mmCIF file of C-alpha atoms in Angstrom:
data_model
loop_
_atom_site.group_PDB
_atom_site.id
_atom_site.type_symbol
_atom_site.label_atom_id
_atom_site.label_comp_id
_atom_site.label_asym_id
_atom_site.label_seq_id
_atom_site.Cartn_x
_atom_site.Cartn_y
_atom_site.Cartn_z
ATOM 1 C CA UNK A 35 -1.634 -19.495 13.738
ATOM 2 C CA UNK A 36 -0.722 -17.917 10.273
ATOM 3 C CA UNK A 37 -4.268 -16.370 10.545
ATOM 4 C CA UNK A 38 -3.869 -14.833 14.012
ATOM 5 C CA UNK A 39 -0.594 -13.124 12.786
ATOM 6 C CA UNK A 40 -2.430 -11.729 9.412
ATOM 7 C CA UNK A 41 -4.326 -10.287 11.753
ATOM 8 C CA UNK A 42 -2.070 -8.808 13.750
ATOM 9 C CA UNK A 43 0.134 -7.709 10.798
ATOM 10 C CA UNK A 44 -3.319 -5.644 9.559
ATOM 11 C CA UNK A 45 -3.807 -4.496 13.013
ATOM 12 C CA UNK A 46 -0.461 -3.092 13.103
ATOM 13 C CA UNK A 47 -0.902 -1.363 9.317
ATOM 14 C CA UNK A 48 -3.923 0.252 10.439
ATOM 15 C CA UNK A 49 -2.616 2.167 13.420
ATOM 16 C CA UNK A 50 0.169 3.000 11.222
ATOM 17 C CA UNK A 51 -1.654 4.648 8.921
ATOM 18 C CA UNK A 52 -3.968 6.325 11.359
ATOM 19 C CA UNK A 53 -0.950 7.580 13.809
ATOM 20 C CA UNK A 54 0.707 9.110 10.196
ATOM 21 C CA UNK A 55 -2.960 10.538 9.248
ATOM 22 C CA UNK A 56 -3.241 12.217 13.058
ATOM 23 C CA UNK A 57 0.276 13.480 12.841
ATOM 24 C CA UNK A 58 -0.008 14.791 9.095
ATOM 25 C CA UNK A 59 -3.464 16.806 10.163
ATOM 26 C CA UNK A 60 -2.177 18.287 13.462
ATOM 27 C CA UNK A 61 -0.281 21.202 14.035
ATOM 28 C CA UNK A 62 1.916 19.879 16.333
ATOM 29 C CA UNK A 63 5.582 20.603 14.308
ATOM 30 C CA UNK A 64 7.664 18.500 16.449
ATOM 31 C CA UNK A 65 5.490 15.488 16.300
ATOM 32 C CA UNK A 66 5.527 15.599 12.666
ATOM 33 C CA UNK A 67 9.591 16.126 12.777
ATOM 34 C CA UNK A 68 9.775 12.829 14.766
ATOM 35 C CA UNK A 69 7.595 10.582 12.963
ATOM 36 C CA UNK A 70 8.962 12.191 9.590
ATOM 37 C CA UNK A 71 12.118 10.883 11.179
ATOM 38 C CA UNK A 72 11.157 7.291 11.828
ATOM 39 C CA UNK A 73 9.657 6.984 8.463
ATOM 40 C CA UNK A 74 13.058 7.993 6.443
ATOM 41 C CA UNK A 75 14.983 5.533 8.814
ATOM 42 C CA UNK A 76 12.079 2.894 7.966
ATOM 43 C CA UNK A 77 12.262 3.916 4.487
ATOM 44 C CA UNK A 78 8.840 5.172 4.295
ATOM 45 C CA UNK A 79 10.250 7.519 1.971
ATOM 46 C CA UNK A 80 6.675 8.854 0.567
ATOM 47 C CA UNK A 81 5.221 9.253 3.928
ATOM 48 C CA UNK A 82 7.753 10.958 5.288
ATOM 49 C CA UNK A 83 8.577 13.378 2.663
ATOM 50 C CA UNK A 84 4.897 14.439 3.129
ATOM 51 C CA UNK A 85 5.622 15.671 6.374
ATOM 52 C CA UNK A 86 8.995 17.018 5.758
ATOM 53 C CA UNK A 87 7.253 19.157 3.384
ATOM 54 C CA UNK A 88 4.847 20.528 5.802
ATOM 55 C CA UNK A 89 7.189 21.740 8.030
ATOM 56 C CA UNK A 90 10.423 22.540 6.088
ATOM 57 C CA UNK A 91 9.820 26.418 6.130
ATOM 58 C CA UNK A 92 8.652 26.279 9.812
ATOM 59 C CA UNK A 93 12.041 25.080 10.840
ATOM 60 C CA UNK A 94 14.002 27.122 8.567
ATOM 61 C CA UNK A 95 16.982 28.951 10.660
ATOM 62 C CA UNK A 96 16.225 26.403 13.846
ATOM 63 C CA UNK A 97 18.983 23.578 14.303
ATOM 64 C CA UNK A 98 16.486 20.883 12.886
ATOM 65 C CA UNK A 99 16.476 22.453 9.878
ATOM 66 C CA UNK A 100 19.788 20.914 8.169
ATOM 67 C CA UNK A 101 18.326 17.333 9.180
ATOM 68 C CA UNK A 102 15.241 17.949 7.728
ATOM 69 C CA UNK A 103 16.409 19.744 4.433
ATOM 70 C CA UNK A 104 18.428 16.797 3.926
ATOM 71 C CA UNK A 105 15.653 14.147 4.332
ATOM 72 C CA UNK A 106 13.123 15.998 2.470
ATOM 73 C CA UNK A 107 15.621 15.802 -0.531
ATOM 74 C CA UNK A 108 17.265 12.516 0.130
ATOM 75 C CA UNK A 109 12.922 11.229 -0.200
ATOM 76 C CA UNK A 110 13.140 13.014 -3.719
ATOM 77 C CA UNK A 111 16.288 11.103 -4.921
ATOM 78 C CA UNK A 112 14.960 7.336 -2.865
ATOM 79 C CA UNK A 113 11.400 7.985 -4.509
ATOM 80 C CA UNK A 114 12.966 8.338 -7.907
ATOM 81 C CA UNK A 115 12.050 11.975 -9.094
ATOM 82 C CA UNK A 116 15.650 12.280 -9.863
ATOM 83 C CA UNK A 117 14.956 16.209 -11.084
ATOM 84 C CA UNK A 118 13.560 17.486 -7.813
ATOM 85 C CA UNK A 119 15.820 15.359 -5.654
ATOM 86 C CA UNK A 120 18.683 17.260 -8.052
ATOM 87 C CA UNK A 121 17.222 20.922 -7.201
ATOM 88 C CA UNK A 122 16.696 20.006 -3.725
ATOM 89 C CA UNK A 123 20.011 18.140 -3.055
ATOM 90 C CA UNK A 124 21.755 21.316 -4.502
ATOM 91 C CA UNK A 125 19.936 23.780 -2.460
ATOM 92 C CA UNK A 126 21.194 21.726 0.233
ATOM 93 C CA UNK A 127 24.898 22.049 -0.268
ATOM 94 C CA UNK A 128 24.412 25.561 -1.240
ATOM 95 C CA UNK A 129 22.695 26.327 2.553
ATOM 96 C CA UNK A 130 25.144 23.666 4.393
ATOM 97 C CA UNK A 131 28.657 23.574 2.512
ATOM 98 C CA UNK A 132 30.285 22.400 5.826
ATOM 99 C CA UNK A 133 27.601 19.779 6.329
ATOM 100 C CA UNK A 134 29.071 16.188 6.934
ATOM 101 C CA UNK A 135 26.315 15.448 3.981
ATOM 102 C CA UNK A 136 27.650 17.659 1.622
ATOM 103 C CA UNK A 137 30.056 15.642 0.139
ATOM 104 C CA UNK A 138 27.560 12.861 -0.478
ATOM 105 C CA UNK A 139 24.364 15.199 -1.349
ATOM 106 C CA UNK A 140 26.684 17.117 -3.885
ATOM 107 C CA UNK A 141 27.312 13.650 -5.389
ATOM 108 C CA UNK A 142 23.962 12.291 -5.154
ATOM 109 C CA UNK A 143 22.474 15.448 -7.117
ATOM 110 C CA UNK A 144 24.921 14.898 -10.161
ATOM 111 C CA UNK A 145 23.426 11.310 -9.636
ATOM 112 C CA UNK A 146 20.545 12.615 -10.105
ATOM 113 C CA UNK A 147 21.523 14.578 -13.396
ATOM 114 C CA UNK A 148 22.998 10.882 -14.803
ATOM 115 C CA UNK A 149 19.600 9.065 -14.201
ATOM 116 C CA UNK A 150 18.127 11.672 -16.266
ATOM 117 C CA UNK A 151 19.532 11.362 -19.501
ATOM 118 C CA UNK A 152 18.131 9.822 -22.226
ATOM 119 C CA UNK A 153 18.741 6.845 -24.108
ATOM 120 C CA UNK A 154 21.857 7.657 -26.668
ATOM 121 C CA UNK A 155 19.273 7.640 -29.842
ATOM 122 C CA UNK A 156 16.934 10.806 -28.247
ATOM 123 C CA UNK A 157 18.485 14.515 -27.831
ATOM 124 C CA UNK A 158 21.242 14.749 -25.247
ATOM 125 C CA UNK A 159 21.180 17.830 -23.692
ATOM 126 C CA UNK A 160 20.394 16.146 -20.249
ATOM 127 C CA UNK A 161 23.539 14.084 -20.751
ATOM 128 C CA UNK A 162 25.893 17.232 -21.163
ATOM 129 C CA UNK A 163 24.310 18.760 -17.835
ATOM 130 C CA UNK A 164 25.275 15.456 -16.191
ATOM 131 C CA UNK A 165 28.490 15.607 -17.434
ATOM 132 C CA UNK A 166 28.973 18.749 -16.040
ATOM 133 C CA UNK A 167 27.621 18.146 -13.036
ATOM 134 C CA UNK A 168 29.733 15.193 -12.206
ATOM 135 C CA UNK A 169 32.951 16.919 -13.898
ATOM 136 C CA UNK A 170 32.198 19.989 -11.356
ATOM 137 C CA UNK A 171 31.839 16.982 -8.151
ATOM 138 C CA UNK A 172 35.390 15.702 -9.417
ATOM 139 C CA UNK A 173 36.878 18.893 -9.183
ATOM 140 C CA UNK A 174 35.163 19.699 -5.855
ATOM 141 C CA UNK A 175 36.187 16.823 -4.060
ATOM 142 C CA UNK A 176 39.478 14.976 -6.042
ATOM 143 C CA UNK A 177 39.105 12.575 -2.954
ATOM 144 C CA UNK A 178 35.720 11.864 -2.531
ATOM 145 C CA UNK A 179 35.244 8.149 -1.964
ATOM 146 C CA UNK A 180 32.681 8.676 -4.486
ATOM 147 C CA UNK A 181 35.409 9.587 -6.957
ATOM 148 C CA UNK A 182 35.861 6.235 -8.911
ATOM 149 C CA UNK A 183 31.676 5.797 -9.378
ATOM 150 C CA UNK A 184 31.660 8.954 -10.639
ATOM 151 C CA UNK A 185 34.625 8.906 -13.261
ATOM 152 C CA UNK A 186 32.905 5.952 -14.446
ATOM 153 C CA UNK A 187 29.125 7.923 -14.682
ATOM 154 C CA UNK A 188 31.103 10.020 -16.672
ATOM 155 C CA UNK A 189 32.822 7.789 -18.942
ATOM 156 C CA UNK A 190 29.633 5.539 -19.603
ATOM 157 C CA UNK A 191 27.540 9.033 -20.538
ATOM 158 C CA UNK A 192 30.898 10.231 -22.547
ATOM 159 C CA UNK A 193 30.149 7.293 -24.796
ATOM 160 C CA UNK A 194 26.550 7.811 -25.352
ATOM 161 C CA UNK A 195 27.477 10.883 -26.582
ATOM 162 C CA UNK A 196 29.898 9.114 -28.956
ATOM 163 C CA UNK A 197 27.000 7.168 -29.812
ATOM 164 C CA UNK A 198 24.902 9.671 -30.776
ATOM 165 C CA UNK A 199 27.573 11.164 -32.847
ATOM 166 C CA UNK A 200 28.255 8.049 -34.787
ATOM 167 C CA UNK A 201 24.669 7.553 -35.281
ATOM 168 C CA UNK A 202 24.055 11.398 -36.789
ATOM 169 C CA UNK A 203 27.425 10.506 -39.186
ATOM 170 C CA UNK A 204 26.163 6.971 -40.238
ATOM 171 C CA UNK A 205 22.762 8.340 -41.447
ATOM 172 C CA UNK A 206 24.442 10.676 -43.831
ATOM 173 C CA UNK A 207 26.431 8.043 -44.386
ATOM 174 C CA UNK A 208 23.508 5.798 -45.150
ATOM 175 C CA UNK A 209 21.147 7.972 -47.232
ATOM 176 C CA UNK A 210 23.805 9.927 -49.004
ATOM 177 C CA UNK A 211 23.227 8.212 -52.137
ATOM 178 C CA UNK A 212 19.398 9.921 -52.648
ATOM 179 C CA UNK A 213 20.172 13.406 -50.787
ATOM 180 C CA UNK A 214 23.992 13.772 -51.053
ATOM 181 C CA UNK A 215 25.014 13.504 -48.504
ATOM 182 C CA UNK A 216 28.537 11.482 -47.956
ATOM 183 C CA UNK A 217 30.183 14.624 -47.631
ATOM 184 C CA UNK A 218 28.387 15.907 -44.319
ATOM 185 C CA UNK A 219 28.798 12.131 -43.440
ATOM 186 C CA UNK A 220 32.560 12.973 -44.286
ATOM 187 C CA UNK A 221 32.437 16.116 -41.959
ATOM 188 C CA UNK A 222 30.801 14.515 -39.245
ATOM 189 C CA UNK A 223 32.964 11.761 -38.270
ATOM 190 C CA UNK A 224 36.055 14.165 -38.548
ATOM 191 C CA UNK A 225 33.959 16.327 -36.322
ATOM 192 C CA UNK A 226 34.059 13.210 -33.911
ATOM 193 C CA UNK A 227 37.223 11.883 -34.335
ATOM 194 C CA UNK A 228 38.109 15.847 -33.065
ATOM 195 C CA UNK A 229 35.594 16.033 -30.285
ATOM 196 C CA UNK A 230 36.445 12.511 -28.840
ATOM 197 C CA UNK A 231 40.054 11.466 -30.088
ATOM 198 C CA UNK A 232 40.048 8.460 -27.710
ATOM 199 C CA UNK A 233 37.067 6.906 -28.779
ATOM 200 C CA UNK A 234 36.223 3.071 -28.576
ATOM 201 C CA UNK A 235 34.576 3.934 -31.933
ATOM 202 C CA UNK A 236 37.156 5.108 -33.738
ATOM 203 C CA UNK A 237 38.625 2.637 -35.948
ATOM 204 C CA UNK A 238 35.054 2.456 -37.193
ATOM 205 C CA UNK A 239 34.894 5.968 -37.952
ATOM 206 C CA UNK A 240 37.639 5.825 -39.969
ATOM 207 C CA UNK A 241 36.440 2.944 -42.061
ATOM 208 C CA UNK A 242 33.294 4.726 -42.334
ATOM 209 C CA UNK A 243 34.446 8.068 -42.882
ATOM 210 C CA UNK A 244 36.797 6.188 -45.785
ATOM 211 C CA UNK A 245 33.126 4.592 -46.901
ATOM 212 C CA UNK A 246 31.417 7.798 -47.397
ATOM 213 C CA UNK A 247 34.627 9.046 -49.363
ATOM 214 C CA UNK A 248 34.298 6.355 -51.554
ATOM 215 C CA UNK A 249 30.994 6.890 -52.454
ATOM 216 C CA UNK A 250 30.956 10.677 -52.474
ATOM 217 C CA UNK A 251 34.306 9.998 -55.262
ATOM 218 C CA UNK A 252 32.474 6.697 -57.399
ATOM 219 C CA UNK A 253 28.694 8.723 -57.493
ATOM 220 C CA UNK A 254 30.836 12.242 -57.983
ATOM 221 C CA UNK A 255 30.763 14.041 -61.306
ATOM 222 C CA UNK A 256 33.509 13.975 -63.990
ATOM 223 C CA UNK A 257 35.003 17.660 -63.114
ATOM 224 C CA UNK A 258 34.996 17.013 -59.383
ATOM 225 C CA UNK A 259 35.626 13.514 -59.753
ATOM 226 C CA UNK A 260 39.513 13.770 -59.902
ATOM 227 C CA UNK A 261 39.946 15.372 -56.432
ATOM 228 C CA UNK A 262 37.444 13.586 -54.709
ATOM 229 C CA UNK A 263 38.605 9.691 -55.579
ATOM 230 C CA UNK A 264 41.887 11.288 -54.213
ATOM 231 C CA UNK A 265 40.578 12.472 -51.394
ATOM 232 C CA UNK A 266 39.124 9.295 -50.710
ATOM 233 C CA UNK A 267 42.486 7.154 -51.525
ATOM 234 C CA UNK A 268 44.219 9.655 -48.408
ATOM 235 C CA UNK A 269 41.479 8.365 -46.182
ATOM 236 C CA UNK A 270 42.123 4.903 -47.098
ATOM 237 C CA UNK A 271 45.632 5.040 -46.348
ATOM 238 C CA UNK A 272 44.644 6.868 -43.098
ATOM 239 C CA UNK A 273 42.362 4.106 -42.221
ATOM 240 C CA UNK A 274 45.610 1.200 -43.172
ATOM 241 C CA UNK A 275 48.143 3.388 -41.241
ATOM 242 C CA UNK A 276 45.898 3.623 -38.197
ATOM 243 C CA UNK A 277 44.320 0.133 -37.833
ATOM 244 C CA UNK A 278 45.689 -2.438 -40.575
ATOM 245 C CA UNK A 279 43.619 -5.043 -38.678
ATOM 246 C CA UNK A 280 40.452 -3.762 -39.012
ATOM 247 C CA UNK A 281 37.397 -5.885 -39.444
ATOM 248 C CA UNK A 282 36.393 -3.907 -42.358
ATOM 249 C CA UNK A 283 39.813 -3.828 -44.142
ATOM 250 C CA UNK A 284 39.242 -6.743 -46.686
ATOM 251 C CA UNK A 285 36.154 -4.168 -47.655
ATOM 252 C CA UNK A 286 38.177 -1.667 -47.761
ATOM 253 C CA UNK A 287 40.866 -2.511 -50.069
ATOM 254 C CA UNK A 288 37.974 -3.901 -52.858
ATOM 255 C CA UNK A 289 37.085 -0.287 -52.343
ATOM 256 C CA UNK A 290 40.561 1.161 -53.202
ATOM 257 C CA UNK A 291 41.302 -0.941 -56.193
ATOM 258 C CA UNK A 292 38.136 0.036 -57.298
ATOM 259 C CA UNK A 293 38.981 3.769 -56.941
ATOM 260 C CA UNK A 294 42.630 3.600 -57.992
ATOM 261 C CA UNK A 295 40.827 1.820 -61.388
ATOM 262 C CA UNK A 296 38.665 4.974 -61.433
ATOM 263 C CA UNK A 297 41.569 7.088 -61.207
ATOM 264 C CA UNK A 298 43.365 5.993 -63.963
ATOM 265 C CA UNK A 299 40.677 5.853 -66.159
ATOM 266 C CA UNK A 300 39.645 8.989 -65.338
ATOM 267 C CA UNK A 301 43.896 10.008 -65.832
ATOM 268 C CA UNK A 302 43.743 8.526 -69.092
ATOM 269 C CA UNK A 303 40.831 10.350 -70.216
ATOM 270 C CA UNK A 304 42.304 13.730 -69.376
#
């Protein structure tokens, strides 16, 4: 019994195959549109993209065409290649903006952008294009039912940039003490607390922006010594004013005693 229906499963396969291989080699247009069709509804994605892009500029102008530009896209984005579903997806809105599919390919494409960004660690320039992208969807259509997934897209790539941010400022932060650098690590998380005010990282940026203060003041030299442990006593207090329960705060107050010791010695000296 199971054999019989192997058999007939196979059977099946192969005249599959062989209708799709007929259709793909003939020239008969309409053929090809139908089958392309059953294969997207079947979610034969690769086959039928094949076809759609056989006959896409034959139907161009006819009424088929706004089906078809749609599937041959919609394959791109089901198939994974997220940057030519994105092109063609756009082109798409751009040809139909009254489409009923509009809505939903315009979102789809800025989809598209969000799959392509990188992990938070590697450059980010895809990121800020999806971003955009999604920002631009939001504004398009304030109440798109796709409105709420993609607020959230944007708020999850929002905080890889964060991430990458934090990342740049904790290196300086981290090799400052052979290249001198605690004051660009200084610079860079005020850069971030600027660029993203309402960051979940931010009561770690301003321990660690206090941290590279610290250092930049104990490692500093005697005539720019002065300024800089003061300096780095204003972002303590910054750091106590803005979260007195931070994690790092028993850290941070060994830190200040040590610099308000510095200070006066340094007083006394002058």
């Amino acid at each position: 019994m199971k054999r019989g229906l192997y058999i007939l499963l196979v059977s099946v396969l192969l005249i599959s195959c062989s209708d799709f291989q007929k259709t793909l080699k003939s020239e008969d247009t309409a053929a090809k549109f139908e089958m392309a069709t059953e294969l997207y509804d079947a979610g034969k994605w690769s086959k039928s993209f094949r076809l759609c892009e056989q006959i896409l500029q034959k139907y161009r102008g006819k009424p088929q065409a706004e089906k078809l530009t749609y599937m041959h896209a919609m394959c791109s984005y089901h198939l994974g290649d997220y940057y030519i579903a994105s092109y063609h997806l756009d082109k798409f809105t751009d040809i139909y903006p009254q489409s009923e599919k509009a809505e939903e390919a315009a979102f789809l494409s800025a989809k598209g952008y969000y799959f392509n960004s990188p992990v938070y660690s590697k450059e980010q320039k895809e990121t800020v294009e999806a971003i955009e992208k999604l920002q631009l969807f939001v504004n398009v259509y304030p109440n798109s039912k796709y409105l709420a997934e993609a607020n959230a897209l944007i708020k999850e790539l929002d905080f890889k940039l964060e991430k990458k941010a934090f990342e740049i400022a904790m290196q300086y932060n981290l090799i400052g003490g052979y290249s001198g650098d605690y004051g660009a690590a200084i610079k860079s998380f005020n850069n971030m607390l600027l660029e993203f005010p309402g960051s979940s990282l931010r009561s770690e940026v301003f321990y660690y922006r206090f941290d590279s203060a610290y250092k930049l003041a104990i490692l500093s030299v005697d005539y720019l010594k002065e300024k800089r442990l003061k300096d780095a006593l204003a972002y303590y207090n910054a750091l106590e004013k803005a979260y007195p329960n931070s994690e790092h705060m028993e850290d941070a107050k060994i830190q200040k005693q040590e610099l308000e010791q510095e200070l006066n010695t340094f007083t006394t000296k002058s």
